[in-house]
Short mmCIF file of C-alpha atoms in Angstrom, two decimals:
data_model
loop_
_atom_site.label_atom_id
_atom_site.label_comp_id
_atom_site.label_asym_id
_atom_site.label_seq_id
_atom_site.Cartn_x
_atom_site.Cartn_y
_atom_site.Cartn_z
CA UNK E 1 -53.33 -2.38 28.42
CA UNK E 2 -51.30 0.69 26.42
CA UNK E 3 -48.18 -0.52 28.66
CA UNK E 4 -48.90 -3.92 27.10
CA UNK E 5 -48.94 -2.91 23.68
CA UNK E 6 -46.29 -0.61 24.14
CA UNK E 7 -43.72 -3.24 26.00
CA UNK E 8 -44.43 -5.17 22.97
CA UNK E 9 -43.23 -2.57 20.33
CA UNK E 10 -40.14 -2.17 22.31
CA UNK E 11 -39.29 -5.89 22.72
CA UNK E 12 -40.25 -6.35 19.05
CA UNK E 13 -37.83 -3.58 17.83
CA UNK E 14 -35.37 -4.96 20.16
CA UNK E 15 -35.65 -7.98 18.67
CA UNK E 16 -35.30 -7.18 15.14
CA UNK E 17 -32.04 -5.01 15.86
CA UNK E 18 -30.79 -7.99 17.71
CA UNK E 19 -32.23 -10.40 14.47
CA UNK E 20 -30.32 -7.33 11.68
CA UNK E 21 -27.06 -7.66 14.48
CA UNK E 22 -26.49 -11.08 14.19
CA UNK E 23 -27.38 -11.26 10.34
CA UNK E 24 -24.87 -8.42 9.65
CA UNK E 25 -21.92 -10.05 11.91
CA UNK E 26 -22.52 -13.34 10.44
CA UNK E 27 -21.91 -11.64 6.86
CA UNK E 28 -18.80 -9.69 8.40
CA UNK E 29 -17.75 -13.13 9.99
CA UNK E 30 -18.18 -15.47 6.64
CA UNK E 31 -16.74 -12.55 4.62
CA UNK E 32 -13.76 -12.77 6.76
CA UNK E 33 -13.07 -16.59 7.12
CA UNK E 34 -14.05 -17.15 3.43
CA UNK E 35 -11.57 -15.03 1.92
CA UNK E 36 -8.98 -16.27 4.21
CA UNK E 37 -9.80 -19.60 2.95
CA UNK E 38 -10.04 -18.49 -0.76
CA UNK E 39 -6.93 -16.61 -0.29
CA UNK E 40 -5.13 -20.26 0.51
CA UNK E 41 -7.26 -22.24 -1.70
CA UNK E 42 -6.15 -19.95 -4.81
CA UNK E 43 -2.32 -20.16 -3.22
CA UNK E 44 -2.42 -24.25 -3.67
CA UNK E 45 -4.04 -23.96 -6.99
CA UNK E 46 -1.94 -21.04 -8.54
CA UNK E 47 1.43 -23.49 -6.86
CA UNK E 48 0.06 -26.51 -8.29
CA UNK E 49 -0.51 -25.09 -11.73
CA UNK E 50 3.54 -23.23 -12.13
CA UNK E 51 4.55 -26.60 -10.85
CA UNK E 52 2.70 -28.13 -13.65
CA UNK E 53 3.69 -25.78 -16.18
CA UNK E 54 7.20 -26.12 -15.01
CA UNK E 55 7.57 -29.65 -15.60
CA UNK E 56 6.10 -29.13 -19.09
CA UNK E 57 8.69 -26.27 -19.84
CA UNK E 58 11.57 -28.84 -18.58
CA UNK E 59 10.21 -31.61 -20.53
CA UNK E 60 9.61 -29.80 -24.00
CA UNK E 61 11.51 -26.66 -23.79
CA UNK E 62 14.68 -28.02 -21.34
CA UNK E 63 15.65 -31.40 -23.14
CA UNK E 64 15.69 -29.35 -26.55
CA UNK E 65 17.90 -27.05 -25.19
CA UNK E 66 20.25 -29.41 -23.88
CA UNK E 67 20.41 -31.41 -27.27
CA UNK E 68 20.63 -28.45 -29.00
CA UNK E 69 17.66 -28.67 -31.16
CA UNK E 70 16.91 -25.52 -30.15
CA UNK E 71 18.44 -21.73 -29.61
CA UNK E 72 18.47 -19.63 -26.52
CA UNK E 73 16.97 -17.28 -28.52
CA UNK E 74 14.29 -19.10 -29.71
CA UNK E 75 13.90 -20.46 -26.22
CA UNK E 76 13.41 -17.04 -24.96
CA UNK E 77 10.64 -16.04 -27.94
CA UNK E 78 8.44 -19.52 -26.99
CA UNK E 79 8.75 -19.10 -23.36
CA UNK E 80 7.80 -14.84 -23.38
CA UNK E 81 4.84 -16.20 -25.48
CA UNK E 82 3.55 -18.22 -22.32
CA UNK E 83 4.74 -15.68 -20.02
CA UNK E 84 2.63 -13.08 -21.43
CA UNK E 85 -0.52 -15.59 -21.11
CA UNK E 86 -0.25 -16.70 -18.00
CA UNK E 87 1.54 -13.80 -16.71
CA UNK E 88 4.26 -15.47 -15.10
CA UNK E 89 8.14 -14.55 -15.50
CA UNK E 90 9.64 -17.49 -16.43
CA UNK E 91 13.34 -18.07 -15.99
CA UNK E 92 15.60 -21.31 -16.95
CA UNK E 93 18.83 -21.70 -15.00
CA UNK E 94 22.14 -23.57 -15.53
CA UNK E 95 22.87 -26.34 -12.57
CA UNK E 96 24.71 -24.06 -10.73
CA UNK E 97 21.53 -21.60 -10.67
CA UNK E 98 22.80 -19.02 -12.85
CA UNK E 99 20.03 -17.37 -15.19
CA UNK E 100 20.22 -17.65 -18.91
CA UNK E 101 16.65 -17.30 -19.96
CA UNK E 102 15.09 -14.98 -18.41
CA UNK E 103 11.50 -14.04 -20.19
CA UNK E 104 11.32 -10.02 -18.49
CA UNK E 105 15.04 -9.14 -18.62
CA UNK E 106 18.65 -10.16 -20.32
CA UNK E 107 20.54 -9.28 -16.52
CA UNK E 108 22.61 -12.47 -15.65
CA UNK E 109 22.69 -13.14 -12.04
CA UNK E 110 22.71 -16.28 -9.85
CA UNK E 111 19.57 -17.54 -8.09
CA UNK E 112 21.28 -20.02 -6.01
CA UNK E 113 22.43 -17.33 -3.97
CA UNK E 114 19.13 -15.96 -2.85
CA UNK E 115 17.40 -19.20 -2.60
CA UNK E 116 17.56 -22.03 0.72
CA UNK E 117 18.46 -25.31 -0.86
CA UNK E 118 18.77 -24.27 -4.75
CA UNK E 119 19.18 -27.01 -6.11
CA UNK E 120 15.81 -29.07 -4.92
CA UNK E 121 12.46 -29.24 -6.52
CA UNK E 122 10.30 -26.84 -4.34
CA UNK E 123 8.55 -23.01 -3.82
CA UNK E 124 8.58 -20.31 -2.35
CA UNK E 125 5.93 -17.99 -1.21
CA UNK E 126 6.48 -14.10 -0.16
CA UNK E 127 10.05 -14.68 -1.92
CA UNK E 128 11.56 -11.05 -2.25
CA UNK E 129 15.05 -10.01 -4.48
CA UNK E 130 14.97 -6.68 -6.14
CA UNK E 131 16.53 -8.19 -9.33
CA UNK E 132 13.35 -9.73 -9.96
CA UNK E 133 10.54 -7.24 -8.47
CA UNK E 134 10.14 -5.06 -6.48
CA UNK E 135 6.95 -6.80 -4.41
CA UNK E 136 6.49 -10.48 -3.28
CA UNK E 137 6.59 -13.66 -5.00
CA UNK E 138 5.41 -16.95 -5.54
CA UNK E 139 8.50 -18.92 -6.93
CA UNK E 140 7.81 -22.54 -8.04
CA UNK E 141 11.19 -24.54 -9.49
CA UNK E 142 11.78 -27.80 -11.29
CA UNK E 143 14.87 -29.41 -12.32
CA UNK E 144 15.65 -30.07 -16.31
CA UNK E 145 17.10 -33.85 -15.68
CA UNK E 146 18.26 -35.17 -18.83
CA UNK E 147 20.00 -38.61 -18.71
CA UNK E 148 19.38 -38.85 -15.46
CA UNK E 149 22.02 -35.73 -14.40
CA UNK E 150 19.91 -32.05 -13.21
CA UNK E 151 21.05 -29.78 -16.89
CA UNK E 152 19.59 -26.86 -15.19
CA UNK E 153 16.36 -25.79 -13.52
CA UNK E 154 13.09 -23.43 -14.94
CA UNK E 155 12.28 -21.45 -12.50
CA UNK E 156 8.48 -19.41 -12.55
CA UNK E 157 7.76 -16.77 -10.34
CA UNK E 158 4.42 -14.67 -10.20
CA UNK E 159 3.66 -11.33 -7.87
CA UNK E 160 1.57 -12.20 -4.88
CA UNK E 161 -0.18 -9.17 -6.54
CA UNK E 162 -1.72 -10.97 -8.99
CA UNK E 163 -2.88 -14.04 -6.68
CA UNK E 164 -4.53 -11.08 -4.67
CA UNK E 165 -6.24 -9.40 -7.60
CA UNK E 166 -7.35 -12.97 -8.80
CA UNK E 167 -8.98 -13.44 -5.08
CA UNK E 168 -10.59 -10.14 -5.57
CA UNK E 169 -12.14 -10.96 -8.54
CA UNK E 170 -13.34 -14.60 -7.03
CA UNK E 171 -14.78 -12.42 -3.71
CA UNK E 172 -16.36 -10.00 -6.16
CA UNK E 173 -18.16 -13.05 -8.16
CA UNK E 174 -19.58 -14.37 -4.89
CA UNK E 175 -20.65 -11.72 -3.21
CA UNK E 176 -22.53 -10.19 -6.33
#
């Protein structure tokens, strides 16, 4: 009988290291896949939300400009305002893609000539020039049409940084 009872305590400690195994992987394994998954989730919503603030910024901000009811001065004070809430660098462009606005610097340089296919609506993730930072983007652009001919383009970038730190934060609310 004591070879009984003591085959039992070794199967049932077995077991519940085998039960605290699987629990623990399982954690490792959801921790894994759901960030992942947050990680791209926060990507679509963080694109679909500069591509929504650039068509605002091309409506308001872009058709003023082009009639001249407003300066590029003033143009740069409104659009640093919403920069500096949403923490995105926004830039408006001529048609050729040469910055005039630019909400975090007064350098003029072209962004047609770092982009694919300028001069289409579209994004960019991981998008690296040195003129703009020195880590990786997320560029969203949206043409300024006014009578039906492209004026110029805004263009809204934000550090792949701060989509990271925002995951963080998300991971950190869900896990407790």
């Amino acid at each position: 009988k004591a070879w009984l009872i003591n085959m039992i305590r070794q199967l049932t400690a077995k077991l519940i290291m085998l039960y605290l195994l699987i629990i623990f992987g399982l954690f490792v394994l959801l921790n894994v896949f759901g960030s992942r998954s947050l990680e791209k989730k926060l990507m679509v919503q963080k694109k679909d939300l500069l591509v929504q603030e650039a068509q605002m910024i091309a409506r308001e901000y872009g058709d003023g400009y082009v009639n001249s009811k407003i300066t590029t001065g003033d143009l740069k004070r409104q659009l640093t305002m919403t920069d500096r809430f949403m923490n995105v660098r926004i830039m408006l462009t001529n048609a050729s893609g040469t910055v005039f606005v630019d909400t975090r610097s007064d350098q003029k340089f072209s962004l047609a000539e770092y982009v694919e296919n300028f001069p289409e609506r579209g994004y960019y993730e991981n998008f690296e020039d040195s003129r703009l930072t020195t880590g990786k983007l997320l560029v969203v652009w949206e043409p300024i049409v006014y009578e039906n001919i492209v004026r110029g383009y805004v263009c809204l970038a934000v550090s792949m940084e701060v989509i990271s730190g925002d995951m963080l934060v998300y991971m950190n609310l869900l896990n407790g």
